[in-house]
mmCIF file of C-alpha atoms in Angstrom:
data_model
loop_
_atom_site.group_PDB
_atom_site.id
_atom_site.type_symbol
_atom_site.label_atom_id
_atom_site.label_comp_id
_atom_site.label_asym_id
_atom_site.label_seq_id
_atom_site.Cartn_x
_atom_site.Cartn_y
_atom_site.Cartn_z
ATOM 1 C CA UNK A 589 0.082 0.100 -0.047
ATOM 2 C CA UNK A 590 1.125 3.215 -1.026
ATOM 3 C CA UNK A 591 2.507 5.804 1.431
ATOM 4 C CA UNK A 592 -0.292 8.590 1.205
ATOM 5 C CA UNK A 593 -3.208 5.733 1.734
ATOM 6 C CA UNK A 594 -0.868 4.379 4.665
ATOM 7 C CA UNK A 595 -1.322 8.586 6.609
ATOM 8 C CA UNK A 596 -5.384 8.142 5.231
ATOM 9 C CA UNK A 597 -5.200 4.659 7.010
ATOM 10 C CA UNK A 598 -4.046 6.122 10.270
ATOM 11 C CA UNK A 599 -5.983 9.714 10.190
ATOM 12 C CA UNK A 600 -9.176 7.030 9.719
ATOM 13 C CA UNK A 601 -8.672 5.287 12.693
ATOM 14 C CA UNK A 602 -7.590 8.921 14.884
ATOM 15 C CA UNK A 603 -11.315 10.375 13.169
ATOM 16 C CA UNK A 604 -13.238 7.303 14.132
ATOM 17 C CA UNK A 605 -12.126 7.542 18.561
ATOM 18 C CA UNK A 606 -12.730 11.359 17.428
ATOM 19 C CA UNK A 607 -16.024 10.746 15.994
ATOM 20 C CA UNK A 608 -17.084 7.796 18.351
ATOM 21 C CA UNK A 609 -16.342 11.070 21.307
ATOM 22 C CA UNK A 610 -18.060 13.465 20.084
ATOM 23 C CA UNK A 611 -20.581 11.483 18.909
ATOM 24 C CA UNK A 612 -21.257 9.395 22.173
ATOM 25 C CA UNK A 613 -19.413 10.876 25.523
ATOM 26 C CA UNK A 614 -19.399 14.952 24.749
ATOM 27 C CA UNK A 615 -23.276 15.216 25.079
ATOM 28 C CA UNK A 616 -23.499 13.305 28.277
ATOM 29 C CA UNK A 617 -23.010 15.365 30.805
ATOM 30 C CA UNK A 618 -24.537 18.562 29.093
ATOM 31 C CA UNK A 619 -27.166 20.332 31.895
ATOM 32 C CA UNK A 620 -30.730 20.261 30.745
ATOM 33 C CA UNK A 621 -31.134 23.562 29.507
ATOM 34 C CA UNK A 622 -28.452 23.239 27.019
ATOM 35 C CA UNK A 623 -30.051 19.952 24.970
ATOM 36 C CA UNK A 624 -33.105 21.831 23.953
ATOM 37 C CA UNK A 625 -30.167 23.956 22.041
ATOM 38 C CA UNK A 626 -30.229 23.092 18.464
ATOM 39 C CA UNK A 627 -26.243 23.684 18.108
ATOM 40 C CA UNK A 628 -24.222 22.012 20.727
ATOM 41 C CA UNK A 629 -20.982 22.130 21.864
ATOM 42 C CA UNK A 630 -19.981 18.673 20.306
ATOM 43 C CA UNK A 631 -21.382 19.802 16.851
ATOM 44 C CA UNK A 632 -18.247 20.910 15.205
ATOM 45 C CA UNK A 633 -16.615 17.934 16.522
ATOM 46 C CA UNK A 634 -19.321 16.369 14.815
ATOM 47 C CA UNK A 635 -18.810 17.932 11.802
ATOM 48 C CA UNK A 636 -15.428 17.753 11.583
ATOM 49 C CA UNK A 637 -15.392 14.038 12.596
ATOM 50 C CA UNK A 638 -17.635 12.933 9.393
ATOM 51 C CA UNK A 639 -15.653 15.355 7.057
ATOM 52 C CA UNK A 640 -11.893 13.826 8.393
ATOM 53 C CA UNK A 641 -13.579 10.343 7.918
ATOM 54 C CA UNK A 642 -15.158 10.788 4.349
ATOM 55 C CA UNK A 643 -12.288 12.341 3.075
ATOM 56 C CA UNK A 644 -9.569 10.108 4.773
ATOM 57 C CA UNK A 645 -12.054 7.096 2.874
ATOM 58 C CA UNK A 646 -12.326 8.818 -0.364
ATOM 59 C CA UNK A 647 -7.739 8.847 -0.181
ATOM 60 C CA UNK A 648 -7.791 4.944 1.226
ATOM 61 C CA UNK A 649 -9.974 3.454 -1.463
ATOM 62 C CA UNK A 650 -8.292 5.579 -4.165
ATOM 63 C CA UNK A 651 -11.105 7.452 -5.512
ATOM 64 C CA UNK A 652 -8.779 10.623 -5.932
ATOM 65 C CA UNK A 653 -6.124 9.283 -7.964
ATOM 66 C CA UNK A 654 -6.093 8.852 -11.802
ATOM 67 C CA UNK A 655 -5.582 5.335 -13.452
ATOM 68 C CA UNK A 656 -2.632 3.502 -13.476
ATOM 69 C CA UNK A 657 0.210 4.514 -15.541
ATOM 70 C CA UNK A 658 3.812 3.187 -15.409
ATOM 71 C CA UNK A 659 5.237 6.102 -14.050
ATOM 72 C CA UNK A 660 7.345 6.531 -10.413
ATOM 73 C CA UNK A 661 4.514 7.224 -7.480
ATOM 74 C CA UNK A 662 5.208 10.528 -6.240
ATOM 75 C CA UNK A 663 6.829 9.728 -3.128
ATOM 76 C CA UNK A 664 8.549 6.280 -2.365
ATOM 77 C CA UNK A 665 8.728 5.762 1.396
ATOM 78 C CA UNK A 666 11.591 3.551 0.614
ATOM 79 C CA UNK A 667 13.548 6.155 -0.358
ATOM 80 C CA UNK A 668 12.383 8.794 2.355
ATOM 81 C CA UNK A 669 16.568 10.217 2.986
ATOM 82 C CA UNK A 670 16.360 11.854 -1.019
ATOM 83 C CA UNK A 671 13.549 14.107 0.729
ATOM 84 C CA UNK A 672 14.179 17.186 2.618
ATOM 85 C CA UNK A 673 13.593 15.461 5.991
ATOM 86 C CA UNK A 674 15.598 17.360 7.909
ATOM 87 C CA UNK A 675 13.506 20.537 7.291
ATOM 88 C CA UNK A 676 10.341 18.957 8.314
ATOM 89 C CA UNK A 677 12.140 17.827 11.455
ATOM 90 C CA UNK A 678 12.902 20.860 12.106
ATOM 91 C CA UNK A 679 9.488 22.070 11.464
ATOM 92 C CA UNK A 680 7.970 19.817 13.979
ATOM 93 C CA UNK A 681 10.540 20.415 16.552
ATOM 94 C CA UNK A 682 9.432 24.305 16.232
ATOM 95 C CA UNK A 683 5.634 23.274 16.115
ATOM 96 C CA UNK A 684 6.877 21.749 19.716
ATOM 97 C CA UNK A 685 8.675 24.910 20.689
ATOM 98 C CA UNK A 686 6.285 27.191 19.681
ATOM 99 C CA UNK A 687 2.940 25.117 21.455
ATOM 100 C CA UNK A 688 5.403 24.883 24.978
ATOM 101 C CA UNK A 689 6.735 29.071 24.823
ATOM 102 C CA UNK A 690 3.478 30.367 23.902
ATOM 103 C CA UNK A 691 2.395 31.101 27.308
ATOM 104 C CA UNK A 692 5.948 32.636 29.202
ATOM 105 C CA UNK A 693 7.120 33.970 26.357
ATOM 106 C CA UNK A 694 3.839 35.589 25.287
ATOM 107 C CA UNK A 695 1.754 35.255 21.979
ATOM 108 C CA UNK A 696 3.338 37.963 20.081
ATOM 109 C CA UNK A 697 7.521 36.644 20.677
ATOM 110 C CA UNK A 698 6.704 33.146 20.823
ATOM 111 C CA UNK A 699 4.744 33.704 16.697
ATOM 112 C CA UNK A 700 7.289 36.118 15.154
ATOM 113 C CA UNK A 701 10.555 33.140 16.754
ATOM 114 C CA UNK A 702 8.080 30.252 15.291
ATOM 115 C CA UNK A 703 7.787 32.315 12.033
ATOM 116 C CA UNK A 704 10.886 33.700 11.928
ATOM 117 C CA UNK A 705 12.995 30.688 12.480
ATOM 118 C CA UNK A 706 11.176 28.936 10.359
ATOM 119 C CA UNK A 707 11.029 30.244 7.301
ATOM 120 C CA UNK A 708 14.115 30.188 8.138
ATOM 121 C CA UNK A 709 14.761 26.561 7.989
ATOM 122 C CA UNK A 710 12.990 26.424 5.412
ATOM 123 C CA UNK A 711 15.985 28.594 2.911
ATOM 124 C CA UNK A 712 14.555 32.073 3.154
ATOM 125 C CA UNK A 713 17.518 34.619 3.574
ATOM 126 C CA UNK A 714 16.119 37.898 3.267
ATOM 127 C CA UNK A 715 15.984 39.330 6.651
ATOM 128 C CA UNK A 716 14.996 42.477 5.383
ATOM 129 C CA UNK A 717 11.728 41.362 4.420
ATOM 130 C CA UNK A 718 11.430 37.970 6.756
ATOM 131 C CA UNK A 719 11.631 39.884 9.980
ATOM 132 C CA UNK A 720 9.346 43.023 9.418
ATOM 133 C CA UNK A 721 6.679 40.419 7.329
ATOM 134 C CA UNK A 722 6.871 38.036 10.722
ATOM 135 C CA UNK A 723 6.215 40.661 13.044
ATOM 136 C CA UNK A 724 3.212 42.338 11.208
ATOM 137 C CA UNK A 725 1.630 39.007 10.606
ATOM 138 C CA UNK A 726 1.916 38.338 14.764
ATOM 139 C CA UNK A 727 0.873 41.427 15.739
ATOM 140 C CA UNK A 728 -2.189 40.702 13.304
ATOM 141 C CA UNK A 729 -2.500 37.687 14.021
ATOM 142 C CA UNK A 730 -2.961 38.971 17.927
ATOM 143 C CA UNK A 731 -4.941 41.445 16.886
ATOM 144 C CA UNK A 732 -7.651 39.823 15.415
ATOM 145 C CA UNK A 733 -7.800 36.836 17.414
ATOM 146 C CA UNK A 734 -7.435 39.365 21.290
ATOM 147 C CA UNK A 735 -9.028 42.590 20.542
ATOM 148 C CA UNK A 736 -11.796 41.808 17.415
ATOM 149 C CA UNK A 737 -13.140 38.081 18.423
ATOM 150 C CA UNK A 738 -12.725 39.275 22.450
ATOM 151 C CA UNK A 739 -10.500 35.729 22.685
ATOM 152 C CA UNK A 740 -7.686 36.837 25.598
ATOM 153 C CA UNK A 741 -3.888 35.915 24.167
ATOM 154 C CA UNK A 742 -1.269 36.879 26.581
ATOM 155 C CA UNK A 743 1.093 39.132 24.045
ATOM 156 C CA UNK A 744 3.455 39.261 26.299
ATOM 157 C CA UNK A 745 5.935 37.238 28.645
ATOM 158 C CA UNK A 746 4.912 36.407 32.385
ATOM 159 C CA UNK A 747 7.289 38.460 33.568
ATOM 160 C CA UNK A 748 6.078 42.231 31.689
#
């Protein structure tokens, strides 16, 4: 089985577990006054689970592929060393570091550092363009979430 189908199978298993939780366990502890609402807290997880299951099955069953030809597949899992695996692992490490630094370092610094280091890891070297764009993007996302949506995000480190 091709690599894309294995990934699709893993995502399908996770989506089935998520869908089970959304359909059968999330609504059990709702207070009575919320049980008559048309939209429950589990509505979005239910929609997300159904769409993920449908998409995973679509890929797993091979409906998205063109008829078989003699050409080589897009990703050959036997030659993973030929791909930019270092960049992918660096980005995964940066994502973990971003999640761990989000509270102690504040949203603005953590997001700015993640965007800057991620772009550098992917090969961007025009720092005079990279740094202002990362700073502006961090500020705009913080402003939209904090001020427009009203969801508090700590912008600065905990000691400020």
